[in-house]
């Protein structure tokens, strides 16, 4: 079978990933009682988390690679699985968010953004994954303030940091298309923050890929600037305790870590973030057969332009990622680590067995992520161009 059937963040956060949206273990190590030994872990490096395939289109297939799992039927488009938001108006530390914030300012906002996202997804296999990654990478640094979109003249911005260098152009293009669509409506022009457009686009990227939908809380202001030195994202080489140290600093739980990691169900990652797991020998977290498959895709003489899908339903938002993790077929070390830590293993099992449970937690985690570091009129603005301060 083709590698397209073979094997996508966060992020994030987290990541946010995704990328490593798109990771606290209670044992203080790389996992629970059944975890492989610590020395099985790949060496740590300073690379960015995972990212989507190249903007030019479908990642190159690996000849002869067999599927890690039987292809799953794609879920119906944009199912209406969405619990009611925690509250219609959310008082945060920095302001007030509401799904109805633009009701009288830009009443057609959601349709405008969704139309732009749908258009980009029709022309790019990776637009959804890339757009979701941007949201995690933005929120996890200085908060959900669209600082990631700013391009400083000397390139000392978040976008040009080493951790964000592999974010794909398709995500930025999606946000630019949504911004243009919003500003083309005279009632909306220059009245909607880039941060809110990013939040809506991330939701639409998920729902239009067959995942859940939800009411997005709105009312964010945009950052006044961006610095590369602010970027400190979760790494693909970190175990659950290390990831949770980062997540808990933002008020996020282990449930959030696992659910947001499930954003890896969309897209792929470069061999840059895989080779340390399989060369010179495969680490003990990987299924031996899967290690061989990865070696067949990623050459030992590293090719950063070769990619591995996170699961076999690369363009569908579903729970297949957790089935892969269960079977020791997590592509990234941070994926595998979720199943070898006592604090996260049961959550992986729950999400693998019940897709609705994953969707419900993912919604909750995305809403929580979307409340991080909110700016107000006192320390933010509505940028007329997403790429530079007013």
mmCIF file of C-alpha atoms in Angstrom:
data_model
loop_
_atom_site.group_PDB
_atom_site.id
_atom_site.type_symbol
_atom_site.label_atom_id
_atom_site.label_comp_id
_atom_site.label_asym_id
_atom_site.label_seq_id
_atom_site.Cartn_x
_atom_site.Cartn_y
_atom_site.Cartn_z
ATOM 1 C CA UNK A 1 0.000 0.000 0.000
ATOM 2 C CA UNK A 2 1.042 3.574 -0.459
ATOM 3 C CA UNK A 3 2.556 5.478 2.435
ATOM 4 C CA UNK A 4 -0.343 7.909 2.200
ATOM 5 C CA UNK A 5 -2.267 5.157 3.955
ATOM 6 C CA UNK A 6 0.516 4.904 6.570
ATOM 7 C CA UNK A 7 0.575 7.506 8.928
ATOM 8 C CA UNK A 8 -0.056 15.517 12.626
ATOM 9 C CA UNK A 9 -0.822 19.803 17.320
ATOM 10 C CA UNK A 10 -1.418 20.032 18.561
ATOM 11 C CA UNK A 11 -0.677 22.198 18.631
ATOM 12 C CA UNK A 12 -0.996 23.571 20.422
ATOM 13 C CA UNK A 13 -0.385 23.844 21.671
ATOM 14 C CA UNK A 14 -0.198 23.265 21.831
ATOM 15 C CA UNK A 15 0.627 22.070 19.731
ATOM 16 C CA UNK A 16 1.477 23.835 18.826
ATOM 17 C CA UNK A 17 1.273 21.380 17.589
ATOM 18 C CA UNK A 18 -0.041 20.860 17.934
ATOM 19 C CA UNK A 19 3.006 21.321 17.235
ATOM 20 C CA UNK A 20 3.742 19.520 20.364
ATOM 21 C CA UNK A 21 0.331 21.041 20.642
ATOM 22 C CA UNK A 22 -0.740 20.832 19.692
ATOM 23 C CA UNK A 23 2.753 18.025 27.096
ATOM 24 C CA UNK A 24 2.715 15.751 35.021
ATOM 25 C CA UNK A 25 3.741 12.496 35.515
ATOM 26 C CA UNK A 26 3.764 11.330 39.115
ATOM 27 C CA UNK A 27 6.741 9.032 38.840
ATOM 28 C CA UNK A 28 9.318 11.681 38.039
ATOM 29 C CA UNK A 29 10.735 9.733 35.107
ATOM 30 C CA UNK A 30 10.016 8.844 31.525
ATOM 31 C CA UNK A 31 6.939 6.866 32.398
ATOM 32 C CA UNK A 32 5.152 4.524 34.725
ATOM 33 C CA UNK A 33 6.135 1.095 35.974
ATOM 34 C CA UNK A 34 6.046 -0.412 32.481
ATOM 35 C CA UNK A 35 8.033 2.318 30.781
ATOM 36 C CA UNK A 36 11.192 1.457 28.856
ATOM 37 C CA UNK A 37 14.444 2.477 30.536
ATOM 38 C CA UNK A 38 15.482 6.104 30.551
ATOM 39 C CA UNK A 39 18.422 5.438 28.236
ATOM 40 C CA UNK A 40 15.953 4.474 25.522
ATOM 41 C CA UNK A 41 15.020 8.123 25.158
ATOM 42 C CA UNK A 42 16.451 10.009 22.184
ATOM 43 C CA UNK A 43 18.894 12.824 22.867
ATOM 44 C CA UNK A 44 17.312 16.196 23.525
ATOM 45 C CA UNK A 45 17.772 18.943 20.974
ATOM 46 C CA UNK A 46 16.656 22.499 20.419
ATOM 47 C CA UNK A 47 14.598 21.865 17.317
ATOM 48 C CA UNK A 48 11.051 23.062 17.019
ATOM 49 C CA UNK A 49 8.137 20.716 17.541
ATOM 50 C CA UNK A 50 6.551 18.800 14.698
ATOM 51 C CA UNK A 51 5.109 20.529 11.706
ATOM 52 C CA UNK A 52 2.984 19.946 8.651
ATOM 53 C CA UNK A 53 4.236 18.723 5.264
ATOM 54 C CA UNK A 54 5.606 21.174 2.702
ATOM 55 C CA UNK A 55 3.381 23.906 1.352
ATOM 56 C CA UNK A 56 3.721 22.546 -2.160
ATOM 57 C CA UNK A 57 1.266 19.742 -1.485
ATOM 58 C CA UNK A 58 1.203 16.094 -0.466
ATOM 59 C CA UNK A 59 4.301 14.800 1.337
ATOM 60 C CA UNK A 60 6.408 12.378 -0.700
ATOM 61 C CA UNK A 61 5.315 8.781 -0.284
ATOM 62 C CA UNK A 62 7.758 6.133 0.856
ATOM 63 C CA UNK A 63 7.767 3.294 -1.698
ATOM 64 C CA UNK A 64 6.740 -0.016 -0.280
ATOM 65 C CA UNK A 65 5.705 1.252 3.132
ATOM 66 C CA UNK A 66 2.787 -0.623 4.606
ATOM 67 C CA UNK A 67 0.018 0.955 6.669
ATOM 68 C CA UNK A 68 0.463 0.969 10.409
ATOM 69 C CA UNK A 69 -3.277 0.538 10.836
ATOM 70 C CA UNK A 70 -6.052 -0.401 8.490
ATOM 71 C CA UNK A 71 -7.482 2.766 6.930
ATOM 72 C CA UNK A 72 -10.458 4.028 8.870
ATOM 73 C CA UNK A 73 -13.586 5.439 7.336
ATOM 74 C CA UNK A 74 -13.537 9.216 7.396
ATOM 75 C CA UNK A 75 -16.038 10.687 9.829
ATOM 76 C CA UNK A 76 -18.883 12.795 8.535
ATOM 77 C CA UNK A 77 -17.943 16.382 7.786
ATOM 78 C CA UNK A 78 -18.245 18.789 10.692
ATOM 79 C CA UNK A 79 -20.419 16.748 13.085
ATOM 80 C CA UNK A 80 -22.402 18.829 15.517
ATOM 81 C CA UNK A 81 -20.767 17.316 18.579
ATOM 82 C CA UNK A 82 -20.379 20.348 20.760
ATOM 83 C CA UNK A 83 -21.266 20.665 24.408
ATOM 84 C CA UNK A 84 -22.405 24.090 25.452
ATOM 85 C CA UNK A 85 -19.575 26.417 26.401
ATOM 86 C CA UNK A 86 -18.810 26.741 30.078
ATOM 87 C CA UNK A 87 -20.559 30.085 30.079
ATOM 88 C CA UNK A 88 -21.878 32.509 27.489
ATOM 89 C CA UNK A 89 -19.665 35.220 28.930
ATOM 90 C CA UNK A 90 -16.343 34.305 30.482
ATOM 91 C CA UNK A 91 -14.641 36.680 32.892
ATOM 92 C CA UNK A 92 -10.905 36.136 32.596
ATOM 93 C CA UNK A 93 -7.978 37.668 34.439
ATOM 94 C CA UNK A 94 -7.496 40.141 31.615
ATOM 95 C CA UNK A 95 -10.943 40.873 30.299
ATOM 96 C CA UNK A 96 -14.211 39.442 29.098
ATOM 97 C CA UNK A 97 -14.747 36.990 26.254
ATOM 98 C CA UNK A 98 -18.087 36.079 24.735
ATOM 99 C CA UNK A 99 -19.177 34.057 21.675
ATOM 100 C CA UNK A 100 -21.476 37.001 20.865
ATOM 101 C CA UNK A 101 -18.802 39.702 21.110
ATOM 102 C CA UNK A 102 -19.137 40.649 17.415
ATOM 103 C CA UNK A 103 -22.899 40.161 17.113
ATOM 104 C CA UNK A 104 -23.481 43.856 16.460
ATOM 105 C CA UNK A 105 -20.009 44.680 15.141
ATOM 106 C CA UNK A 106 -19.518 42.032 12.446
ATOM 107 C CA UNK A 107 -22.577 39.748 12.436
ATOM 108 C CA UNK A 108 -21.340 37.651 9.499
ATOM 109 C CA UNK A 109 -17.903 37.057 11.016
ATOM 110 C CA UNK A 110 -18.081 33.290 11.474
ATOM 111 C CA UNK A 111 -19.324 32.683 7.929
ATOM 112 C CA UNK A 112 -16.583 34.893 6.499
ATOM 113 C CA UNK A 113 -13.815 33.087 8.360
ATOM 114 C CA UNK A 114 -15.212 29.636 7.698
ATOM 115 C CA UNK A 115 -15.528 30.377 3.996
ATOM 116 C CA UNK A 116 -11.870 31.373 3.821
ATOM 117 C CA UNK A 117 -10.757 28.275 5.721
ATOM 118 C CA UNK A 118 -12.891 26.029 3.545
ATOM 119 C CA UNK A 119 -11.380 27.587 0.424
ATOM 120 C CA UNK A 120 -7.826 27.063 1.627
ATOM 121 C CA UNK A 121 -8.546 23.472 2.639
ATOM 122 C CA UNK A 122 -9.921 22.796 -0.836
ATOM 123 C CA UNK A 123 -6.581 23.809 -2.343
ATOM 124 C CA UNK A 124 -4.181 22.454 0.278
ATOM 125 C CA UNK A 125 -4.090 19.086 2.011
ATOM 126 C CA UNK A 126 -2.216 20.580 4.931
ATOM 127 C CA UNK A 127 -4.074 23.877 5.447
ATOM 128 C CA UNK A 128 -6.133 22.528 8.360
ATOM 129 C CA UNK A 129 -3.152 21.045 10.219
ATOM 130 C CA UNK A 130 -1.039 24.140 9.612
ATOM 131 C CA UNK A 131 -3.790 26.480 10.819
ATOM 132 C CA UNK A 132 -4.391 24.502 14.007
ATOM 133 C CA UNK A 133 -0.643 24.510 14.732
ATOM 134 C CA UNK A 134 -0.486 28.297 14.472
ATOM 135 C CA UNK A 135 -3.110 28.739 17.181
ATOM 136 C CA UNK A 136 -1.212 26.553 19.656
ATOM 137 C CA UNK A 137 2.137 28.157 18.874
ATOM 138 C CA UNK A 138 0.650 31.611 19.308
ATOM 139 C CA UNK A 139 -1.263 31.004 22.537
ATOM 140 C CA UNK A 140 1.497 29.069 24.286
ATOM 141 C CA UNK A 141 3.992 31.932 24.175
ATOM 142 C CA UNK A 142 2.616 35.342 25.197
ATOM 143 C CA UNK A 143 -1.028 34.315 24.984
ATOM 144 C CA UNK A 144 -3.626 34.261 22.219
ATOM 145 C CA UNK A 145 -2.720 37.647 20.780
ATOM 146 C CA UNK A 146 -1.620 36.952 17.184
ATOM 147 C CA UNK A 147 1.957 37.934 18.074
ATOM 148 C CA UNK A 148 3.079 34.937 16.009
ATOM 149 C CA UNK A 149 1.885 36.706 12.848
ATOM 150 C CA UNK A 150 4.069 39.799 13.322
ATOM 151 C CA UNK A 151 7.071 40.108 11.011
ATOM 152 C CA UNK A 152 9.718 42.494 12.330
ATOM 153 C CA UNK A 153 12.024 44.166 9.790
ATOM 154 C CA UNK A 154 15.076 42.516 11.383
ATOM 155 C CA UNK A 155 13.353 39.105 11.712
ATOM 156 C CA UNK A 156 13.713 39.025 15.527
ATOM 157 C CA UNK A 157 10.067 37.986 15.883
ATOM 158 C CA UNK A 158 8.334 34.796 17.028
ATOM 159 C CA UNK A 159 7.719 33.667 13.474
ATOM 160 C CA UNK A 160 11.443 33.590 12.712
ATOM 161 C CA UNK A 161 12.516 31.833 15.920
ATOM 162 C CA UNK A 162 14.113 28.405 15.563
ATOM 163 C CA UNK A 163 11.133 26.770 17.283
ATOM 164 C CA UNK A 164 8.728 28.153 14.676
ATOM 165 C CA UNK A 165 10.877 27.819 11.574
ATOM 166 C CA UNK A 166 8.988 24.732 10.371
ATOM 167 C CA UNK A 167 5.469 26.133 10.629
ATOM 168 C CA UNK A 168 4.015 25.837 7.141
ATOM 169 C CA UNK A 169 3.049 28.713 4.881
ATOM 170 C CA UNK A 170 -0.417 27.208 4.379
ATOM 171 C CA UNK A 171 -1.406 28.189 7.926
ATOM 172 C CA UNK A 172 -0.298 31.784 7.511
ATOM 173 C CA UNK A 173 -2.037 31.944 4.129
ATOM 174 C CA UNK A 174 -5.256 30.693 5.699
ATOM 175 C CA UNK A 175 -5.231 33.437 8.336
ATOM 176 C CA UNK A 176 -4.387 36.042 5.681
ATOM 177 C CA UNK A 177 -7.309 34.857 3.532
ATOM 178 C CA UNK A 178 -9.672 35.001 6.503
ATOM 179 C CA UNK A 179 -8.475 38.493 7.448
ATOM 180 C CA UNK A 180 -8.991 39.677 3.861
ATOM 181 C CA UNK A 181 -12.497 38.198 3.769
ATOM 182 C CA UNK A 182 -13.434 39.901 7.038
ATOM 183 C CA UNK A 183 -12.044 43.282 5.998
ATOM 184 C CA UNK A 184 -13.835 43.061 2.632
ATOM 185 C CA UNK A 185 -17.106 43.393 4.540
ATOM 186 C CA UNK A 186 -17.550 47.144 5.157
ATOM 187 C CA UNK A 187 -19.300 46.472 8.456
ATOM 188 C CA UNK A 188 -16.338 44.441 9.701
ATOM 189 C CA UNK A 189 -13.275 46.123 8.223
ATOM 190 C CA UNK A 190 -10.524 46.675 10.832
ATOM 191 C CA UNK A 191 -12.906 45.861 13.687
ATOM 192 C CA UNK A 192 -11.984 42.202 14.274
ATOM 193 C CA UNK A 193 -8.711 41.251 15.931
ATOM 194 C CA UNK A 194 -6.287 38.936 14.196
ATOM 195 C CA UNK A 195 -6.240 36.904 17.428
ATOM 196 C CA UNK A 196 -9.986 36.246 17.157
ATOM 197 C CA UNK A 197 -9.649 35.348 13.486
ATOM 198 C CA UNK A 198 -6.966 32.805 14.445
ATOM 199 C CA UNK A 199 -9.225 31.291 17.129
ATOM 200 C CA UNK A 200 -12.136 30.935 14.704
ATOM 201 C CA UNK A 201 -9.932 29.549 11.934
ATOM 202 C CA UNK A 202 -8.463 26.904 14.272
ATOM 203 C CA UNK A 203 -11.978 25.770 15.219
ATOM 204 C CA UNK A 204 -13.028 25.642 11.573
ATOM 205 C CA UNK A 205 -9.900 23.718 10.583
ATOM 206 C CA UNK A 206 -10.926 21.030 13.068
ATOM 207 C CA UNK A 207 -14.646 20.937 12.293
ATOM 208 C CA UNK A 208 -14.179 20.973 8.509
ATOM 209 C CA UNK A 209 -11.796 18.011 8.885
ATOM 210 C CA UNK A 210 -14.539 15.939 10.492
ATOM 211 C CA UNK A 211 -13.846 16.921 14.077
ATOM 212 C CA UNK A 212 -16.098 18.626 16.609
ATOM 213 C CA UNK A 213 -17.298 22.199 16.518
ATOM 214 C CA UNK A 214 -17.828 24.598 19.401
ATOM 215 C CA UNK A 215 -18.705 28.168 20.287
ATOM 216 C CA UNK A 216 -15.497 30.219 20.168
ATOM 217 C CA UNK A 217 -15.135 32.862 22.865
ATOM 218 C CA UNK A 218 -14.246 36.196 21.261
ATOM 219 C CA UNK A 219 -13.103 39.661 22.266
ATOM 220 C CA UNK A 220 -9.300 39.343 22.188
ATOM 221 C CA UNK A 221 -6.987 42.220 21.338
ATOM 222 C CA UNK A 222 -3.798 41.834 19.319
ATOM 223 C CA UNK A 223 -0.268 42.129 20.695
ATOM 224 C CA UNK A 224 1.630 45.359 20.187
ATOM 225 C CA UNK A 225 4.819 43.535 19.199
ATOM 226 C CA UNK A 226 6.657 40.213 19.063
ATOM 227 C CA UNK A 227 10.103 38.960 20.120
ATOM 228 C CA UNK A 228 11.861 35.748 19.162
ATOM 229 C CA UNK A 229 13.321 35.600 22.677
ATOM 230 C CA UNK A 230 9.814 34.973 24.080
ATOM 231 C CA UNK A 231 9.450 31.664 22.255
ATOM 232 C CA UNK A 232 9.830 28.640 24.533
ATOM 233 C CA UNK A 233 7.682 25.786 23.276
ATOM 234 C CA UNK A 234 7.304 22.151 24.368
ATOM 235 C CA UNK A 235 9.834 19.921 22.612
ATOM 236 C CA UNK A 236 9.137 16.669 20.813
ATOM 237 C CA UNK A 237 11.959 15.061 22.840
ATOM 238 C CA UNK A 238 10.403 15.772 26.256
ATOM 239 C CA UNK A 239 8.697 13.216 28.507
ATOM 240 C CA UNK A 240 5.413 13.809 30.302
ATOM 241 C CA UNK A 241 6.867 15.368 33.486
ATOM 242 C CA UNK A 242 8.868 17.841 31.391
ATOM 243 C CA UNK A 243 5.883 18.638 29.204
ATOM 244 C CA UNK A 244 3.602 19.048 32.205
ATOM 245 C CA UNK A 245 6.016 21.493 33.794
ATOM 246 C CA UNK A 246 5.349 23.721 30.809
ATOM 247 C CA UNK A 247 1.613 23.031 30.614
ATOM 248 C CA UNK A 248 0.921 23.519 34.315
ATOM 249 C CA UNK A 249 2.692 26.882 34.170
ATOM 250 C CA UNK A 250 -0.201 27.924 31.931
ATOM 251 C CA UNK A 251 -2.871 26.359 34.139
ATOM 252 C CA UNK A 252 -3.282 23.373 31.796
ATOM 253 C CA UNK A 253 -3.804 19.820 33.091
ATOM 254 C CA UNK A 254 -2.629 16.406 31.948
ATOM 255 C CA UNK A 255 -6.044 15.969 30.304
ATOM 256 C CA UNK A 256 -5.320 19.101 28.303
ATOM 257 C CA UNK A 257 -1.884 17.776 27.370
ATOM 258 C CA UNK A 258 -3.252 14.499 26.029
ATOM 259 C CA UNK A 259 -6.231 16.059 24.263
ATOM 260 C CA UNK A 260 -4.198 18.804 22.597
ATOM 261 C CA UNK A 261 -1.594 16.238 21.558
ATOM 262 C CA UNK A 262 -4.502 14.587 19.755
ATOM 263 C CA UNK A 263 -4.309 17.475 17.320
ATOM 264 C CA UNK A 264 -1.515 15.410 15.771
ATOM 265 C CA UNK A 265 -4.252 13.402 14.103
ATOM 266 C CA UNK A 266 -3.940 16.033 11.351
ATOM 267 C CA UNK A 267 -0.813 16.436 9.288
ATOM 268 C CA UNK A 268 2.713 15.087 9.434
ATOM 269 C CA UNK A 269 6.175 15.765 10.779
ATOM 270 C CA UNK A 270 9.637 15.988 9.264
ATOM 271 C CA UNK A 271 12.214 13.243 9.641
ATOM 272 C CA UNK A 272 14.183 15.905 11.545
ATOM 273 C CA UNK A 273 12.068 14.966 14.562
ATOM 274 C CA UNK A 274 12.062 11.210 13.917
ATOM 275 C CA UNK A 275 15.622 10.207 13.062
ATOM 276 C CA UNK A 276 16.948 10.524 16.614
ATOM 277 C CA UNK A 277 14.447 7.797 17.574
ATOM 278 C CA UNK A 278 15.486 5.274 14.934
ATOM 279 C CA UNK A 279 19.216 5.795 14.371
ATOM 280 C CA UNK A 280 21.637 4.284 15.129
ATOM 281 C CA UNK A 281 19.117 1.970 16.821
ATOM 282 C CA UNK A 282 15.433 2.385 17.557
ATOM 283 C CA UNK A 283 14.412 3.428 21.047
ATOM 284 C CA UNK A 284 12.472 1.012 23.234
ATOM 285 C CA UNK A 285 9.275 3.056 23.086
ATOM 286 C CA UNK A 286 8.689 2.044 19.449
ATOM 287 C CA UNK A 287 7.108 -1.118 18.095
ATOM 288 C CA UNK A 288 9.952 -2.900 16.215
ATOM 289 C CA UNK A 289 7.937 -3.286 13.024
ATOM 290 C CA UNK A 290 6.969 0.361 13.137
ATOM 291 C CA UNK A 291 10.604 1.334 13.645
ATOM 292 C CA UNK A 292 11.422 -0.499 10.440
ATOM 293 C CA UNK A 293 8.672 1.369 8.631
ATOM 294 C CA UNK A 294 10.033 4.669 9.868
ATOM 295 C CA UNK A 295 13.536 3.700 8.737
ATOM 296 C CA UNK A 296 12.067 2.988 5.316
ATOM 297 C CA UNK A 297 10.672 6.515 5.158
ATOM 298 C CA UNK A 298 13.386 8.553 6.884
ATOM 299 C CA UNK A 299 16.912 7.981 5.514
ATOM 300 C CA UNK A 300 19.797 7.811 7.953
ATOM 301 C CA UNK A 301 21.435 10.689 6.064
ATOM 302 C CA UNK A 302 18.813 13.123 7.267
ATOM 303 C CA UNK A 303 16.500 14.646 4.689
ATOM 304 C CA UNK A 304 14.451 17.394 6.381
ATOM 305 C CA UNK A 305 12.100 17.493 3.385
ATOM 306 C CA UNK A 306 10.890 13.922 3.936
ATOM 307 C CA UNK A 307 7.796 13.563 6.078
ATOM 308 C CA UNK A 308 5.928 11.020 8.172
ATOM 309 C CA UNK A 309 2.185 11.127 8.738
ATOM 310 C CA UNK A 310 1.027 10.957 12.351
ATOM 311 C CA UNK A 311 -1.704 8.464 11.523
ATOM 312 C CA UNK A 312 -3.264 6.880 8.451
ATOM 313 C CA UNK A 313 -6.222 9.288 8.287
ATOM 314 C CA UNK A 314 -3.964 12.251 7.677
ATOM 315 C CA UNK A 315 -6.688 14.729 6.683
ATOM 316 C CA UNK A 316 -9.400 13.556 9.121
ATOM 317 C CA UNK A 317 -9.732 14.766 12.690
ATOM 318 C CA UNK A 318 -10.440 11.562 14.625
ATOM 319 C CA UNK A 319 -9.051 9.417 17.438
ATOM 320 C CA UNK A 320 -6.769 7.246 15.304
ATOM 321 C CA UNK A 321 -3.752 9.041 16.736
ATOM 322 C CA UNK A 322 -4.482 7.459 20.124
ATOM 323 C CA UNK A 323 -4.743 3.993 18.574
ATOM 324 C CA UNK A 324 -1.277 4.552 17.142
ATOM 325 C CA UNK A 325 0.082 5.645 20.521
ATOM 326 C CA UNK A 326 -1.461 2.577 22.185
ATOM 327 C CA UNK A 327 0.292 0.305 19.694
ATOM 328 C CA UNK A 328 3.693 1.958 20.324
ATOM 329 C CA UNK A 329 3.451 3.646 16.955
ATOM 330 C CA UNK A 330 3.637 7.226 18.129
ATOM 331 C CA UNK A 331 5.799 9.077 15.625
ATOM 332 C CA UNK A 332 7.336 11.599 18.015
ATOM 333 C CA UNK A 333 8.954 10.758 21.336
ATOM 334 C CA UNK A 334 6.489 13.104 23.045
ATOM 335 C CA UNK A 335 3.651 11.087 21.463
ATOM 336 C CA UNK A 336 5.038 7.753 22.682
ATOM 337 C CA UNK A 337 5.741 9.163 26.129
ATOM 338 C CA UNK A 338 2.017 9.662 26.725
ATOM 339 C CA UNK A 339 1.565 5.886 26.925
ATOM 340 C CA UNK A 340 4.477 5.234 29.260
ATOM 341 C CA UNK A 341 3.528 7.581 32.061
ATOM 342 C CA UNK A 342 0.974 6.580 34.670
ATOM 343 C CA UNK A 343 -0.637 10.019 34.660
ATOM 344 C CA UNK A 344 -1.475 10.005 30.951
ATOM 345 C CA UNK A 345 -1.780 6.339 29.905
ATOM 346 C CA UNK A 346 -5.382 5.922 31.105
ATOM 347 C CA UNK A 347 -6.389 9.095 29.244
ATOM 348 C CA UNK A 348 -4.893 7.749 26.022
ATOM 349 C CA UNK A 349 -6.831 4.508 26.568
ATOM 350 C CA UNK A 350 -10.060 6.429 27.143
ATOM 351 C CA UNK A 351 -9.683 8.517 24.011
ATOM 352 C CA UNK A 352 -8.696 5.501 21.903
ATOM 353 C CA UNK A 353 -11.846 3.668 23.001
ATOM 354 C CA UNK A 354 -14.224 6.627 22.828
ATOM 355 C CA UNK A 355 -13.832 9.269 20.128
ATOM 356 C CA UNK A 356 -16.622 11.381 21.628
ATOM 357 C CA UNK A 357 -14.704 11.517 24.927
ATOM 358 C CA UNK A 358 -11.687 12.830 23.017
ATOM 359 C CA UNK A 359 -13.785 15.395 21.152
ATOM 360 C CA UNK A 360 -15.420 16.631 24.352
ATOM 361 C CA UNK A 361 -12.077 17.070 26.139
ATOM 362 C CA UNK A 362 -10.492 18.624 23.056
ATOM 363 C CA UNK A 363 -13.212 21.289 22.988
ATOM 364 C CA UNK A 364 -12.675 22.038 26.683
ATOM 365 C CA UNK A 365 -8.890 22.199 26.224
ATOM 366 C CA UNK A 366 -9.122 24.485 23.199
ATOM 367 C CA UNK A 367 -11.422 26.861 25.085
ATOM 368 C CA UNK A 368 -8.970 26.906 28.017
ATOM 369 C CA UNK A 369 -6.028 27.421 25.669
ATOM 370 C CA UNK A 370 -7.887 30.278 24.022
ATOM 371 C CA UNK A 371 -8.092 32.187 27.325
ATOM 372 C CA UNK A 372 -4.329 32.397 27.836
ATOM 373 C CA UNK A 373 -2.634 35.784 28.073
ATOM 374 C CA UNK A 374 -5.536 37.866 26.856
ATOM 375 C CA UNK A 375 -4.825 41.452 25.881
ATOM 376 C CA UNK A 376 -7.228 44.340 26.400
ATOM 377 C CA UNK A 377 -7.449 47.831 24.935
ATOM 378 C CA UNK A 378 -4.983 48.900 27.640
ATOM 379 C CA UNK A 379 -2.166 46.626 26.377
ATOM 380 C CA UNK A 380 -3.320 45.600 22.910
ATOM 381 C CA UNK A 381 -4.926 46.828 19.704
ATOM 382 C CA UNK A 382 -6.967 45.718 16.702
ATOM 383 C CA UNK A 383 -4.267 45.445 14.043
ATOM 384 C CA UNK A 384 -5.169 46.645 10.572
ATOM 385 C CA UNK A 385 -2.444 44.329 9.228
ATOM 386 C CA UNK A 386 -1.857 41.044 11.017
ATOM 387 C CA UNK A 387 1.842 41.140 10.145
ATOM 388 C CA UNK A 388 2.746 44.428 11.842
ATOM 389 C CA UNK A 389 1.614 46.680 14.687
ATOM 390 C CA UNK A 390 -0.484 49.697 13.761
#
